[in-house]
CSV table of C-alpha atoms in Angstrom, one decimal:
chain,number,residue,atom,x,y,z
X,2,MET,CA,-22.4,-19.1,-18.9
X,3,ARG,CA,-23.9,-15.8,-17.9
X,4,LEU,CA,-22.6,-13.5,-15.1
X,5,HIS,CA,-25.4,-11.3,-13.6
X,6,GLY,CA,-23.5,-8.5,-11.9
X,7,TYR,CA,-22.8,-4.8,-11.6
X,8,TRP,CA,-19.8,-3.1,-13.1
X,9,ARG,CA,-18.5,-1.6,-9.9
X,10,SER,CA,-19.6,-4.4,-7.4
X,11,SER,CA,-16.5,-5.8,-5.7
X,12,THR,CA,-18.1,-9.3,-5.6
X,13,SER,CA,-18.9,-9.2,-9.3
X,14,TYR,CA,-15.4,-7.8,-10.0
X,15,ARG,CA,-13.8,-10.8,-8.1
X,16,LEU,CA,-15.7,-13.2,-10.3
X,17,ARG,CA,-14.8,-11.5,-13.5
X,18,ILE,CA,-11.1,-11.9,-12.5
X,19,ALA,CA,-11.6,-15.5,-11.6
X,20,LEU,CA,-13.3,-16.3,-14.9
X,21,ALA,CA,-10.6,-14.5,-16.8
X,22,LEU,CA,-7.8,-16.3,-15.0
X,23,LYS,CA,-9.5,-19.6,-15.9
X,24,GLY,CA,-10.0,-18.6,-19.5
X,25,LEU,CA,-13.8,-19.2,-19.3
X,26,GLU,CA,-16.0,-17.3,-21.8
X,27,TYR,CA,-19.2,-15.8,-20.4
X,28,GLU,CA,-21.9,-13.3,-21.2
X,29,GLN,CA,-22.3,-10.3,-18.8
X,30,VAL,CA,-25.8,-9.3,-17.7
X,31,GLU,CA,-25.9,-6.0,-16.0
X,32,VAL,CA,-27.9,-5.7,-12.8
X,33,ASN,CA,-28.1,-2.0,-11.9
X,34,LEU,CA,-27.7,-1.7,-8.1
X,35,LEU,CA,-28.3,2.0,-8.1
X,36,GLY,CA,-31.6,1.4,-9.8
X,37,ALA,CA,-32.5,-1.4,-7.2
X,38,GLU,CA,-32.8,-4.0,-10.0
X,39,GLN,CA,-31.4,-6.6,-7.5
X,40,ARG,CA,-34.5,-6.2,-5.4
X,41,SER,CA,-37.0,-6.7,-8.3
X,42,GLU,CA,-39.3,-9.7,-8.2
X,43,GLU,CA,-37.9,-10.9,-11.5
X,44,TYR,CA,-34.3,-10.9,-10.2
X,45,ARG,CA,-35.2,-12.4,-6.9
X,46,ARG,CA,-36.7,-15.4,-8.7
X,47,LEU,CA,-33.2,-15.8,-10.2
X,48,ASN,CA,-31.3,-15.0,-7.0
X,49,PRO,CA,-33.4,-15.0,-3.8
X,50,PHE,CA,-30.6,-13.4,-1.9
X,51,GLY,CA,-31.3,-10.2,-3.8
X,52,GLY,CA,-27.6,-9.4,-4.5
X,53,VAL,CA,-24.9,-9.7,-7.1
X,54,PRO,CA,-23.3,-11.7,-8.5
X,55,ALA,CA,-25.3,-14.7,-9.7
X,56,LEU,CA,-23.7,-17.1,-12.1
X,57,GLU,CA,-25.9,-18.9,-14.6
X,58,VAL,CA,-24.5,-22.2,-16.0
X,59,ASP,CA,-26.4,-24.7,-18.0
X,60,GLY,CA,-29.7,-23.6,-16.5
X,61,ARG,CA,-28.5,-23.6,-12.9
X,62,ILE,CA,-28.0,-20.5,-10.8
X,63,TYR,CA,-25.1,-20.1,-8.4
X,64,ALA,CA,-25.0,-17.3,-5.8
X,65,GLN,CA,-22.6,-16.0,-3.2
X,66,SER,CA,-19.3,-15.1,-4.7
X,67,MET,CA,-16.9,-16.9,-2.4
X,68,ALA,CA,-18.9,-20.2,-2.8
X,69,ILE,CA,-18.8,-19.6,-6.6
X,70,LEU,CA,-15.0,-19.2,-6.5
X,71,GLU,CA,-14.7,-22.6,-4.8
X,72,TRP,CA,-17.3,-24.1,-7.2
X,73,LEU,CA,-15.4,-22.8,-10.2
X,74,ASP,CA,-12.2,-24.5,-9.0
X,75,GLU,CA,-14.0,-27.8,-8.5
X,76,ARG,CA,-16.0,-27.7,-11.8
X,77,PHE,CA,-13.1,-26.3,-13.9
X,78,PRO,CA,-9.9,-27.6,-12.3
X,79,ASP,CA,-7.6,-26.2,-15.0
X,80,ARG,CA,-5.7,-23.1,-14.0
X,81,PRO,CA,-6.6,-23.5,-10.3
X,82,LEU,CA,-7.4,-20.7,-8.0
X,83,LEU,CA,-6.4,-22.7,-5.0
X,84,PRO,CA,-3.0,-24.5,-4.6
X,85,ARG,CA,-2.8,-28.3,-4.1
X,86,ASP,CA,-0.8,-28.1,-0.8
X,87,VAL,CA,-3.1,-28.1,2.2
X,88,GLU,CA,-1.2,-25.5,4.1
X,89,ASP,CA,-1.0,-23.2,1.1
X,90,ARG,CA,-4.7,-23.7,0.6
X,91,PHE,CA,-5.3,-22.5,4.1
X,92,ALA,CA,-3.1,-19.5,3.7
X,93,VAL,CA,-5.1,-18.4,0.6
X,94,ARG,CA,-8.5,-19.0,2.3
X,95,GLU,CA,-7.4,-17.3,5.5
X,96,LEU,CA,-6.5,-14.0,3.7
X,97,ALA,CA,-9.3,-14.2,1.2
X,98,MET,CA,-11.9,-14.7,3.9
X,99,ALA,CA,-10.4,-12.0,6.0
X,100,ILE,CA,-11.1,-9.5,3.2
X,101,ALA,CA,-14.4,-11.0,2.1
X,102,THR,CA,-15.9,-11.2,5.6
X,103,GLU,CA,-14.4,-8.3,7.4
X,104,LEU,CA,-14.6,-5.7,4.7
X,105,HIS,CA,-17.5,-6.6,2.4
X,106,ALA,CA,-20.1,-6.7,5.2
X,107,PRO,CA,-19.5,-3.1,6.7
X,108,LEU,CA,-18.6,-1.5,3.3
X,109,ASN,CA,-21.2,-2.7,0.8
X,110,LEU,CA,-23.7,-0.4,-0.8
X,111,PRO,CA,-26.8,-1.1,1.4
X,112,VAL,CA,-24.7,-0.4,4.5
X,113,LEU,CA,-23.3,2.9,3.1
X,114,ALA,CA,-26.8,3.9,1.9
X,115,TYR,CA,-28.2,3.2,5.4
X,116,LEU,CA,-25.5,5.3,7.0
X,117,LYS,CA,-26.3,8.2,4.7
X,118,HIS,CA,-30.0,8.1,4.2
X,119,ASP,CA,-31.4,6.5,7.3
X,120,LEU,CA,-28.9,7.6,10.0
X,121,GLY,CA,-28.1,11.0,8.4
X,122,HIS,CA,-24.3,10.7,8.2
X,123,SER,CA,-22.5,13.1,5.9
X,124,GLN,CA,-20.3,11.8,3.1
X,125,ASP,CA,-17.2,12.9,5.0
X,126,GLU,CA,-18.3,10.8,8.0
X,127,ILE,CA,-19.0,7.8,5.7
X,128,ASP,CA,-15.5,8.2,4.2
X,129,VAL,CA,-14.0,8.1,7.6
X,130,TRP,CA,-16.0,4.9,8.4
X,131,TYR,CA,-14.8,3.3,5.1
X,132,ARG,CA,-11.1,4.2,5.8
X,133,HIS,CA,-11.3,2.8,9.3
X,134,TRP,CA,-12.5,-0.7,8.2
X,135,ILE,CA,-10.1,-0.8,5.3
X,136,ALA,CA,-7.1,0.0,7.5
X,137,ARG,CA,-8.2,-2.4,10.3
X,138,THR,CA,-8.4,-5.4,8.0
X,139,PHE,CA,-5.4,-4.5,5.7
X,140,GLU,CA,-3.2,-4.3,8.8
X,141,GLY,CA,-3.7,-8.0,9.6
X,142,VAL,CA,-3.4,-9.0,5.9
X,143,GLU,CA,-0.2,-7.0,5.5
X,144,ALA,CA,1.3,-8.6,8.6
X,145,ARG,CA,0.5,-12.1,7.3
X,146,LEU,CA,2.1,-11.3,4.0
X,147,ALA,CA,5.2,-10.0,5.7
X,148,GLN,CA,5.4,-13.2,7.8
X,149,ARG,CA,5.3,-15.2,4.6
X,150,GLY,CA,7.7,-13.0,2.7
X,151,ALA,CA,5.2,-12.7,-0.1
X,152,GLY,CA,6.4,-11.3,-3.4
X,153,GLU,CA,4.4,-10.2,-6.5
X,154,PHE,CA,1.7,-12.7,-5.6
X,155,LEU,CA,0.9,-14.6,-2.4
X,156,LEU,CA,2.1,-18.0,-3.8
X,157,GLY,CA,4.0,-17.1,-7.0
X,158,ALA,CA,0.9,-16.9,-9.3
X,159,PRO,CA,-2.4,-15.1,-8.9
X,160,GLY,CA,-5.3,-17.0,-7.5
X,161,MET,CA,-8.3,-16.7,-5.1
X,162,PHE,CA,-6.6,-14.3,-2.8
X,163,GLU,CA,-5.7,-11.9,-5.5
X,164,CYS,CA,-9.3,-12.2,-7.0
X,165,VAL,CA,-10.7,-11.0,-3.6
X,166,LEU,CA,-8.0,-8.5,-2.8
X,167,MET,CA,-7.9,-6.4,-6.0
X,168,PRO,CA,-11.6,-5.1,-5.8
X,169,GLN,CA,-11.0,-3.9,-2.3
X,170,LEU,CA,-7.8,-2.1,-3.3
X,171,TYR,CA,-9.8,-0.5,-6.1
X,172,ASN,CA,-12.4,0.6,-3.5
X,173,ALA,CA,-9.7,1.8,-1.1
X,174,ARG,CA,-8.3,4.1,-3.8
X,175,ARG,CA,-11.8,5.4,-4.6
X,176,PHE,CA,-12.2,6.5,-1.0
X,177,SER,CA,-8.7,8.0,-0.9
X,178,CYS,CA,-7.4,5.5,1.7
X,179,ASP,CA,-3.7,5.9,2.7
X,180,LEU,CA,-2.0,2.7,1.5
X,181,GLY,CA,1.5,3.7,2.5
X,182,ALA,CA,1.7,1.3,5.4
X,183,PHE,CA,0.9,-1.7,3.2
X,184,PRO,CA,3.9,-2.4,0.9
X,185,HIS,CA,3.2,-6.0,0.3
X,186,LEU,CA,-0.4,-5.3,-0.7
X,187,THR,CA,0.6,-2.6,-3.1
X,188,GLN,CA,3.3,-4.8,-4.5
X,189,ILE,CA,0.8,-7.5,-5.3
X,190,GLU,CA,-1.6,-4.8,-6.7
X,191,ALA,CA,1.1,-3.6,-9.1
X,192,ALA,CA,1.8,-7.1,-10.3
X,193,CYS,CA,-1.9,-7.8,-10.8
X,194,ARG,CA,-2.3,-4.6,-12.8
X,195,GLU,CA,0.1,-6.0,-15.4
X,196,HIS,CA,-1.8,-9.3,-15.7
X,197,PRO,CA,-4.3,-9.4,-18.6
X,198,ALA,CA,-7.0,-11.2,-16.6
X,199,PHE,CA,-7.0,-8.4,-14.0
X,200,ALA,CA,-6.9,-5.7,-16.7
X,201,ALA,CA,-9.9,-7.2,-18.5
X,202,ALA,CA,-12.0,-7.4,-15.3
X,203,HIS,CA,-11.3,-3.8,-14.2
X,204,PRO,CA,-14.5,-1.8,-13.6
X,205,ASP,CA,-13.4,1.1,-15.7
X,206,LEU,CA,-13.2,-1.2,-18.8
X,207,GLN,CA,-16.7,-2.7,-18.4
X,208,ALA,CA,-19.2,-1.9,-21.1
X,209,ALA,CA,-21.9,-1.0,-18.6
X,210,ARG,CA,-19.8,1.7,-16.9
X,211,PRO,CA,-21.4,5.1,-17.2
X,212,SER,CA,-19.6,7.5,-19.6
C-alpha cells in the first residue's frame, strides 16, 4: 500500500489519520504540490484528476479522499470509520461532507493561488477569505454537535468525521481563525491530539516537511 500525497495537504492528512486508525501499514510517496508535481504527465498517468491523495493498493489506484475513506471501511472492516447504526452513519456523513464539500473547494491551494496570482489579492485579503469560509461552515457543524450533545468524539470513538475535521482545524489555526465560538469542535480537537493515530498523522511530524 502506497499513499501518494503532500505533507500539508488536508486530504492527504485525513487519509493518514484513517490508515493509522485502522492500523494499516503503508509507504508514503511525496507529491510536491508547490513544485506542481501533481500536474506532471507522469503523475497524471497515475491519477488523472491531478491532485492528491492517490492510494495505490495491489496495483490499483484509488483517488478522491472521501471515496477512499468509504472504500477503506468496506475493504478493511476492522476498526470501522463509520458506525453500524444507519442514523449514526448519516450523522457522521452529514458533518464530514459539510467540511469536505463546503471548505475544501474554496480553500484548497489552486483557489488560493488563483486569488493571489491571477486576481491580485493581497495575503491579508486571502486570509480574510479563508476565515470567512471556515467560520461559515464551522457554525453549522458546531450547532449540530451541540444538538447531539457530542463529547470528546462525535460518537464516543474517532472515525470518519474526526479524520475530516482535524485537518481543517489545523488549517484554521494556520490562518489564525478565532475558534472561541466552537467549544464542541475544540473539545474534539483536544481529544484527537491525545490519540496516537492523530499524532502520527500530523503534518509537522511528516518526514517530507521542510526543516
